[in-house]
Amino acid sequence: MTKIILAFETSTSICSAAIWGEGEVMASEQESIGYGHASSLFSFVKNVSQKARVPLEYINHVAVTRGPGSFTGVRVGLAAARGFSLAGNLPILGMTTFDLLAYTAKKQLMADHAKIVVMDTKRGDLYTAFYDIGQDLPSHTQITKPEDLQAHVEPYKKSYTPIHIIGDGAAKLQTDYKWPMNVEFFPIFPNASDLAIAAAHFHETPSYPFSSDPLYLRPPKVYE
């Protein structure tokens, strides 16, 4: 059976959906909406289904990010994934937003260095994940104050090992602080197209821990 993945990403202010099949993204749609993912997501899904000329009943996998990110956004995405899963008996390819961004950077840069993924919590600190060279899963995750992150790159300073800081928190870090020459910044956002590609890749890796459980690093603010 040909693998066809419906992917949607709602963990940040961007809402997006995509369909992947035959080894490529067949259609995608995204918009920076801030809030209100629930009111936009299903129209995005309908649109990409029509653009790709793939009826929803042909979908056989659902990919979704499970956090961290906006509490409400993560809930919307996971609820939608579970709905499609129940309706069509489809497996859910749930990835952390951290893993998605780390894989996307690795693919775009065509290089595999140590990585720190930083996501703006909108509360003055960062959701943070640390990836060693060659690792697809983080060594650990935590909430970090921006001013404390420099201590985490200090071990790389003397060795001149390249280290990439990735995610929507990267731009502010780059402009507000001084960093060693071997630190590079990539302020990218997660999106459904990249999620579909990553999910297809990791689906061929049986050891990857897909899950439909949310990843929260702190108690939620329900009005996010």
Coordinates of C-alpha atoms in Angstrom, one line a residue:
M1 CA 0.0 0.0 0.0
T2 CA 1.3 3.5 -0.9
K3 CA 2.0 5.5 2.2
I4 CA 0.0 8.8 2.2
I5 CA 0.5 11.1 5.2
L6 CA -1.7 13.9 6.3
A7 CA 0.3 16.3 8.5
F8 CA -0.7 19.3 10.4
E9 CA 1.3 21.6 12.7
T10 CA -0.4 23.9 15.3
S11 CA 2.1 24.2 18.1
T12 CA 3.0 27.8 17.3
S13 CA 1.3 30.9 15.9
I14 CA 1.5 29.3 12.4
C15 CA -1.2 26.9 11.4
S16 CA -0.3 24.5 8.6
A17 CA -1.4 21.3 6.8
A18 CA 0.2 19.2 4.2
I19 CA -0.1 15.9 2.3
W20 CA 2.9 13.7 1.6
G21 CA 2.9 10.8 -0.8
E22 CA 5.1 9.2 -3.5
G23 CA 8.2 10.5 -1.8
E24 CA 7.3 14.2 -1.8
V25 CA 5.0 16.8 -0.4
M26 CA 2.0 16.9 -2.7
A27 CA 0.3 20.0 -1.3
S28 CA 0.6 22.3 1.6
E29 CA -1.0 25.4 3.1
Q30 CA 0.0 27.6 6.0
E31 CA -0.8 30.9 7.6
S32 CA 0.4 32.9 10.6
I33 CA -2.9 33.2 12.5
G34 CA -1.8 33.7 16.1
Y35 CA -4.7 32.1 17.8
G36 CA -7.8 30.2 16.6
H37 CA -6.1 27.1 15.1
A38 CA -9.3 25.1 15.6
S39 CA -11.3 27.3 13.3
S40 CA -8.7 27.2 10.5
L41 CA -7.2 23.7 10.6
F42 CA -10.0 21.8 8.9
S43 CA -10.3 24.2 6.1
F44 CA -6.6 23.8 5.5
V45 CA -6.9 20.1 5.5
K46 CA -9.8 20.3 3.0
N47 CA -7.7 22.6 0.8
V48 CA -4.6 20.4 0.7
S49 CA -6.7 17.4 0.0
Q50 CA -8.2 19.1 -3.1
K51 CA -4.8 20.5 -4.2
A52 CA -3.2 17.1 -4.0
R53 CA -6.2 15.4 -5.5
V54 CA -6.1 12.9 -2.7
P55 CA -9.5 12.2 -1.1
L56 CA -9.2 12.0 2.7
E57 CA -10.3 8.4 2.7
Y58 CA -7.0 7.6 0.9
I59 CA -5.0 8.9 3.8
N60 CA -3.3 6.1 5.8
H61 CA -1.1 7.9 8.3
V62 CA -1.6 11.1 10.3
A63 CA 1.4 13.2 11.5
V64 CA 1.2 15.8 14.2
T65 CA 3.5 17.7 16.6
R66 CA 2.8 17.0 20.2
G67 CA 4.6 19.9 21.8
P68 CA 6.0 21.8 23.4
G69 CA 4.4 25.0 22.2
S70 CA 1.1 26.8 22.7
F71 CA -1.0 24.7 25.1
T72 CA -4.2 25.3 23.1
G73 CA -2.5 24.8 19.8
V74 CA -1.0 21.4 20.8
R75 CA -4.4 20.3 22.1
V76 CA -6.1 21.2 18.8
G77 CA -3.5 19.3 16.8
L78 CA -3.6 16.2 18.9
A79 CA -7.4 16.2 19.1
A80 CA -7.7 16.5 15.3
A81 CA -5.1 13.7 14.9
R82 CA -7.0 11.4 17.2
G83 CA -10.2 12.2 15.4
F84 CA -8.8 11.2 12.0
S85 CA -7.2 8.2 13.6
L86 CA -10.5 6.9 15.1
A87 CA -12.5 7.6 12.0
G88 CA -10.1 5.8 9.6
N89 CA -8.2 3.5 12.0
L90 CA -5.0 5.4 11.1
P91 CA -1.7 5.3 13.0
I92 CA -0.6 8.6 14.5
L93 CA 2.9 9.7 13.8
G94 CA 3.3 12.1 16.7
M95 CA 6.7 13.9 16.9
T96 CA 7.9 16.5 19.4
T97 CA 8.3 20.0 18.0
F98 CA 11.9 19.8 19.2
D99 CA 12.6 16.7 17.0
L100 CA 10.9 18.2 14.0
L101 CA 13.0 21.4 14.2
A102 CA 16.2 19.4 14.8
Y103 CA 15.6 17.1 11.8
T104 CA 14.5 20.0 9.6
A105 CA 17.7 21.9 10.3
K106 CA 19.9 18.9 9.7
K107 CA 18.2 18.3 6.3
Q108 CA 18.3 21.9 5.2
L109 CA 21.9 22.5 6.3
M110 CA 23.1 19.1 5.0
A111 CA 25.2 18.9 8.2
D112 CA 24.9 17.1 11.5
H113 CA 26.4 19.2 14.3
A114 CA 25.5 19.5 18.0
K115 CA 22.2 21.4 18.2
I116 CA 20.2 23.4 20.7
V117 CA 16.5 23.8 19.8
V118 CA 15.0 26.9 21.4
M119 CA 11.3 27.8 21.3
D120 CA 9.9 31.1 22.7
T121 CA 7.5 30.3 25.5
K122 CA 6.1 33.9 25.4
R123 CA 6.9 34.2 29.1
G124 CA 10.5 35.4 28.9
D125 CA 12.2 32.1 28.7
L126 CA 12.7 29.2 26.3
Y127 CA 11.7 25.6 25.8
T128 CA 15.1 24.1 25.2
A129 CA 16.3 20.7 23.9
F130 CA 20.0 19.6 23.5
Y131 CA 21.1 17.2 20.8
D132 CA 24.5 15.6 20.6
I133 CA 26.3 15.1 17.3
G134 CA 24.6 12.4 15.3
Q135 CA 21.6 12.0 17.6
D136 CA 18.0 12.3 16.5
L137 CA 16.7 12.4 20.1
P138 CA 17.7 15.0 22.7
S139 CA 20.0 14.2 25.6
H140 CA 17.7 16.4 27.7
T141 CA 15.0 19.1 27.6
Q142 CA 14.3 21.9 30.0
I143 CA 13.1 25.5 30.3
T144 CA 16.0 28.0 30.1
K145 CA 16.4 31.7 30.7
P146 CA 18.0 33.3 27.6
E147 CA 20.8 34.7 29.6
D148 CA 21.7 31.2 31.0
L149 CA 22.0 29.6 27.6
Q150 CA 25.5 30.8 27.0
A151 CA 26.8 28.5 29.8
H152 CA 25.5 25.5 27.8
V153 CA 27.7 26.4 24.7
E154 CA 30.8 27.0 26.8
P155 CA 32.1 23.4 26.5
Y156 CA 32.1 23.8 22.7
K157 CA 34.0 27.1 22.8
K158 CA 37.5 25.6 23.3
S159 CA 37.0 22.7 20.9
Y160 CA 35.7 24.9 18.1
T161 CA 33.0 22.2 17.5
P162 CA 30.2 23.8 15.4
I163 CA 26.9 24.2 17.3
H164 CA 23.6 25.2 15.8
I165 CA 20.9 27.1 17.7
I166 CA 17.6 26.4 16.0
G167 CA 14.0 27.6 16.3
D168 CA 11.9 30.7 16.8
G169 CA 13.9 31.7 19.8
A170 CA 17.1 31.9 17.9
A171 CA 16.8 35.4 16.3
K172 CA 16.5 37.2 19.6
L173 CA 19.4 35.3 21.1
Q174 CA 21.6 36.1 18.2
T175 CA 21.0 39.9 18.5
D176 CA 20.9 40.3 22.3
Y177 CA 24.0 38.3 23.3
K178 CA 27.6 37.8 22.3
W179 CA 28.5 34.2 21.2
P180 CA 31.6 32.3 20.2
M181 CA 32.4 32.2 16.5
N182 CA 31.5 28.5 16.3
V183 CA 27.8 29.1 17.2
E184 CA 25.4 29.5 14.3
F185 CA 21.7 30.5 14.4
F186 CA 18.8 29.3 12.4
P187 CA 15.5 31.0 13.4
I188 CA 13.1 28.5 11.7
F189 CA 9.5 27.7 12.6
P190 CA 7.9 24.3 12.5
N191 CA 5.5 23.6 9.6
A192 CA 3.4 20.8 8.2
S193 CA 5.5 20.2 5.1
D194 CA 8.6 19.6 7.1
L195 CA 6.6 17.5 9.6
A196 CA 5.4 15.3 6.8
I197 CA 8.9 14.8 5.4
A198 CA 10.3 14.1 8.9
A199 CA 7.5 11.7 9.8
A200 CA 8.0 9.8 6.6
H201 CA 11.7 9.5 7.3
F202 CA 11.3 8.4 11.0
H203 CA 8.6 5.9 10.0
E204 CA 11.3 4.0 8.3
T205 CA 13.2 4.0 11.6
P206 CA 11.4 1.5 13.9
S207 CA 13.2 2.8 17.0
Y208 CA 11.7 6.3 16.7
P209 CA 9.2 6.8 19.6
F210 CA 6.1 8.2 17.9
S211 CA 3.4 9.1 20.4
S212 CA 0.1 10.8 20.6
D213 CA 0.7 12.1 24.2
P214 CA 1.3 15.8 24.6
L215 CA 4.7 17.1 25.7
Y216 CA 4.4 19.9 28.2
L217 CA 7.4 21.3 30.1
R218 CA 5.3 23.4 32.5
P219 CA 1.7 23.7 33.6
P220 CA -0.3 25.3 30.9
K221 CA -1.8 28.8 30.7
V222 CA -5.2 27.8 29.2
Y223 CA -5.7 31.1 27.4
E224 CA -2.7 30.6 25.1

